[in-house]
């Protein structure tokens, strides 16, 4: 699984951010167009303030992720106001475990290349 083959991707869209009880709630739309289901897909996310300074780092689990499935993953960024988040970086994929053993070879090192990041709102989401 070293690289995405033939347009196979796991696309992750930062759909929106909203204030929530002293935190900023993030909504990620995750679409698996690859031929592999995932039991684990843990993302290393880094939030930057509007000046480009690192403000927060989080590990977020985006799995389980069946083949052909679109899912919504919701998580809170504690201690951060949404207005103070200037951008979010998908820094790495910390864990990547395909559901099928035959897809496991090279999984951890190849999953970042399989992921495509995008944003619908005003806060950029890149890798």
PDB file of C-alpha atoms in Angstrom:
ATOM      1  CA  UNK A   1       0.000   0.000   0.000  1.00  0.00           C
ATOM      2  CA  UNK A   2       2.921   2.328  -0.679  1.00  0.00           C
ATOM      3  CA  UNK A   3       0.947   4.718  -2.898  1.00  0.00           C
ATOM      4  CA  UNK A   4      -2.625   5.227  -3.967  1.00  0.00           C
ATOM      5  CA  UNK A   5      -3.290   3.100  -7.029  1.00  0.00           C
ATOM      6  CA  UNK A   6      -5.500   4.262  -9.874  1.00  0.00           C
ATOM      7  CA  UNK A   7      -7.208   7.135  -8.084  1.00  0.00           C
ATOM      8  CA  UNK A   8      -7.836   5.180  -4.885  1.00  0.00           C
ATOM      9  CA  UNK A   9      -8.061   7.630  -2.029  1.00  0.00           C
ATOM     10  CA  UNK A  10      -9.393   8.265   1.400  1.00  0.00           C
ATOM     11  CA  UNK A  11     -10.584  11.858   1.084  1.00  0.00           C
ATOM     12  CA  UNK A  12     -10.920  13.846   4.282  1.00  0.00           C
ATOM     13  CA  UNK A  13     -12.774  17.142   4.138  1.00  0.00           C
ATOM     14  CA  UNK A  14     -12.805  19.638   6.979  1.00  0.00           C
ATOM     15  CA  UNK A  15     -16.491  20.417   6.590  1.00  0.00           C
ATOM     16  CA  UNK A  16     -17.005  22.944   9.365  1.00  0.00           C
ATOM     17  CA  UNK A  17     -15.894  24.235  12.739  1.00  0.00           C
ATOM     18  CA  UNK A  18     -18.363  25.410  15.373  1.00  0.00           C
ATOM     19  CA  UNK A  19     -18.058  26.725  18.939  1.00  0.00           C
ATOM     20  CA  UNK A  20     -19.047  24.148  21.549  1.00  0.00           C
ATOM     21  CA  UNK A  21     -18.825  24.465  25.366  1.00  0.00           C
ATOM     22  CA  UNK A  22     -15.382  26.105  25.611  1.00  0.00           C
ATOM     23  CA  UNK A  23     -14.021  24.151  22.670  1.00  0.00           C
ATOM     24  CA  UNK A  24     -14.128  24.168  18.895  1.00  0.00           C
ATOM     25  CA  UNK A  25     -16.038  21.259  17.383  1.00  0.00           C
ATOM     26  CA  UNK A  26     -14.634  19.970  14.080  1.00  0.00           C
ATOM     27  CA  UNK A  27     -16.580  17.976  11.500  1.00  0.00           C
ATOM     28  CA  UNK A  28     -14.590  15.779   9.106  1.00  0.00           C
ATOM     29  CA  UNK A  29     -16.287  14.081   6.150  1.00  0.00           C
ATOM     30  CA  UNK A  30     -14.281  10.938   5.374  1.00  0.00           C
ATOM     31  CA  UNK A  31     -14.878   9.100   2.086  1.00  0.00           C
ATOM     32  CA  UNK A  32     -13.144   5.799   1.343  1.00  0.00           C
ATOM     33  CA  UNK A  33     -12.909   5.235  -2.420  1.00  0.00           C
ATOM     34  CA  UNK A  34     -10.049   2.757  -2.031  1.00  0.00           C
ATOM     35  CA  UNK A  35     -10.450  -1.014  -2.303  1.00  0.00           C
ATOM     36  CA  UNK A  36      -9.450  -1.441   1.351  1.00  0.00           C
ATOM     37  CA  UNK A  37     -11.525  -1.205   4.508  1.00  0.00           C
ATOM     38  CA  UNK A  38      -9.733   0.187   7.563  1.00  0.00           C
ATOM     39  CA  UNK A  39     -10.031  -0.870  11.205  1.00  0.00           C
ATOM     40  CA  UNK A  40      -7.753   2.017  12.223  1.00  0.00           C
ATOM     41  CA  UNK A  41      -6.832   5.294  10.561  1.00  0.00           C
ATOM     42  CA  UNK A  42      -5.431   7.585  13.255  1.00  0.00           C
ATOM     43  CA  UNK A  43      -4.630  11.095  12.058  1.00  0.00           C
ATOM     44  CA  UNK A  44      -1.984  13.445  13.489  1.00  0.00           C
ATOM     45  CA  UNK A  45      -3.602  16.889  13.224  1.00  0.00           C
ATOM     46  CA  UNK A  46      -1.835  20.178  13.981  1.00  0.00           C
ATOM     47  CA  UNK A  47      -3.821  23.389  14.467  1.00  0.00           C
ATOM     48  CA  UNK A  48      -2.177  26.738  13.739  1.00  0.00           C
ATOM     49  CA  UNK A  49      -3.393  30.133  14.893  1.00  0.00           C
ATOM     50  CA  UNK A  50      -4.076  32.915  12.393  1.00  0.00           C
ATOM     51  CA  UNK A  51      -0.408  33.960  12.600  1.00  0.00           C
ATOM     52  CA  UNK A  52       0.832  30.496  11.616  1.00  0.00           C
ATOM     53  CA  UNK A  53       2.013  29.490  15.104  1.00  0.00           C
ATOM     54  CA  UNK A  54       1.307  25.945  16.315  1.00  0.00           C
ATOM     55  CA  UNK A  55      -1.624  26.160  18.722  1.00  0.00           C
ATOM     56  CA  UNK A  56      -2.643  22.529  19.340  1.00  0.00           C
ATOM     57  CA  UNK A  57      -1.866  18.982  18.253  1.00  0.00           C
ATOM     58  CA  UNK A  58      -4.362  16.097  18.338  1.00  0.00           C
ATOM     59  CA  UNK A  59      -4.573  12.444  17.354  1.00  0.00           C
ATOM     60  CA  UNK A  60      -7.980  11.672  15.816  1.00  0.00           C
ATOM     61  CA  UNK A  61      -9.292   8.202  14.914  1.00  0.00           C
ATOM     62  CA  UNK A  62     -11.095   8.292  11.544  1.00  0.00           C
ATOM     63  CA  UNK A  63     -11.903   4.547  11.389  1.00  0.00           C
ATOM     64  CA  UNK A  64     -13.657   2.169  11.137  1.00  0.00           C
ATOM     65  CA  UNK A  65     -13.875   2.916   7.447  1.00  0.00           C
ATOM     66  CA  UNK A  66     -15.595   0.395   5.151  1.00  0.00           C
ATOM     67  CA  UNK A  67     -14.940   0.349   1.392  1.00  0.00           C
ATOM     68  CA  UNK A  68     -17.105   2.847  -0.496  1.00  0.00           C
ATOM     69  CA  UNK A  69     -18.407   4.450   2.707  1.00  0.00           C
ATOM     70  CA  UNK A  70     -18.690   8.134   3.536  1.00  0.00           C
ATOM     71  CA  UNK A  71     -18.572   8.864   7.266  1.00  0.00           C
ATOM     72  CA  UNK A  72     -18.770  11.905   9.501  1.00  0.00           C
ATOM     73  CA  UNK A  73     -16.172  12.135  12.268  1.00  0.00           C
ATOM     74  CA  UNK A  74     -16.800  14.748  14.942  1.00  0.00           C
ATOM     75  CA  UNK A  75     -14.285  15.786  17.596  1.00  0.00           C
ATOM     76  CA  UNK A  76     -13.700  18.701  19.953  1.00  0.00           C
ATOM     77  CA  UNK A  77     -10.557  20.816  20.022  1.00  0.00           C
ATOM     78  CA  UNK A  78     -10.482  21.587  23.753  1.00  0.00           C
ATOM     79  CA  UNK A  79      -9.256  24.966  24.958  1.00  0.00           C
ATOM     80  CA  UNK A  80      -9.399  26.566  21.491  1.00  0.00           C
ATOM     81  CA  UNK A  81     -11.917  28.983  20.074  1.00  0.00           C
ATOM     82  CA  UNK A  82     -12.814  28.338  16.440  1.00  0.00           C
ATOM     83  CA  UNK A  83     -12.044  31.959  15.545  1.00  0.00           C
ATOM     84  CA  UNK A  84      -8.466  31.400  16.740  1.00  0.00           C
ATOM     85  CA  UNK A  85      -7.786  28.501  14.358  1.00  0.00           C
ATOM     86  CA  UNK A  86      -6.114  29.759  11.182  1.00  0.00           C
ATOM     87  CA  UNK A  87      -5.395  26.398   9.532  1.00  0.00           C
ATOM     88  CA  UNK A  88      -5.199  22.661  10.206  1.00  0.00           C
ATOM     89  CA  UNK A  89      -2.434  20.388   8.944  1.00  0.00           C
ATOM     90  CA  UNK A  90      -2.747  16.641   8.451  1.00  0.00           C
ATOM     91  CA  UNK A  91       0.808  16.077   9.654  1.00  0.00           C
ATOM     92  CA  UNK A  92       0.873  12.283   9.438  1.00  0.00           C
ATOM     93  CA  UNK A  93      -1.092   9.063   9.732  1.00  0.00           C
ATOM     94  CA  UNK A  94      -0.113   7.609  13.116  1.00  0.00           C
ATOM     95  CA  UNK A  95      -1.879   4.269  12.729  1.00  0.00           C
ATOM     96  CA  UNK A  96      -3.228   2.589   9.638  1.00  0.00           C
ATOM     97  CA  UNK A  97      -4.666  -0.898   9.948  1.00  0.00           C
ATOM     98  CA  UNK A  98      -6.528  -2.375   7.001  1.00  0.00           C
ATOM     99  CA  UNK A  99      -9.397  -4.684   7.931  1.00  0.00           C
ATOM    100  CA  UNK A 100      -8.000  -7.409   5.663  1.00  0.00           C
ATOM    101  CA  UNK A 101      -4.625  -9.059   6.457  1.00  0.00           C
ATOM    102  CA  UNK A 102      -3.622  -9.171   2.763  1.00  0.00           C
ATOM    103  CA  UNK A 103      -3.788  -5.347   2.627  1.00  0.00           C
ATOM    104  CA  UNK A 104      -1.581  -4.895   5.712  1.00  0.00           C
ATOM    105  CA  UNK A 105       1.869  -5.026   4.071  1.00  0.00           C
ATOM    106  CA  UNK A 106       3.420  -1.557   4.171  1.00  0.00           C
ATOM    107  CA  UNK A 107       0.223  -0.059   5.532  1.00  0.00           C
ATOM    108  CA  UNK A 108       1.627   2.280   8.178  1.00  0.00           C
ATOM    109  CA  UNK A 109       4.155   3.908   5.857  1.00  0.00           C
ATOM    110  CA  UNK A 110       1.832   4.195   2.854  1.00  0.00           C
ATOM    111  CA  UNK A 111      -1.379   5.595   4.272  1.00  0.00           C
ATOM    112  CA  UNK A 112      -0.400   9.263   4.207  1.00  0.00           C
ATOM    113  CA  UNK A 113      -0.041   8.973   0.420  1.00  0.00           C
ATOM    114  CA  UNK A 114      -3.531   7.482   0.222  1.00  0.00           C
ATOM    115  CA  UNK A 115      -5.162  10.404   2.043  1.00  0.00           C
ATOM    116  CA  UNK A 116      -6.362  13.588   0.300  1.00  0.00           C
ATOM    117  CA  UNK A 117      -7.181  16.615   2.473  1.00  0.00           C
ATOM    118  CA  UNK A 118      -9.561  19.464   1.609  1.00  0.00           C
ATOM    119  CA  UNK A 119     -11.703  22.096   3.317  1.00  0.00           C
ATOM    120  CA  UNK A 120     -15.192  23.379   2.610  1.00  0.00           C
ATOM    121  CA  UNK A 121     -15.062  26.404   4.918  1.00  0.00           C
ATOM    122  CA  UNK A 122     -12.642  29.270   5.376  1.00  0.00           C
ATOM    123  CA  UNK A 123     -10.067  27.364   7.470  1.00  0.00           C
ATOM    124  CA  UNK A 124      -7.557  25.566   5.202  1.00  0.00           C
ATOM    125  CA  UNK A 125      -6.985  21.825   5.791  1.00  0.00           C
ATOM    126  CA  UNK A 126      -3.811  20.575   4.102  1.00  0.00           C
ATOM    127  CA  UNK A 127      -1.234  17.807   4.289  1.00  0.00           C
TER     128      UNK A 127
END
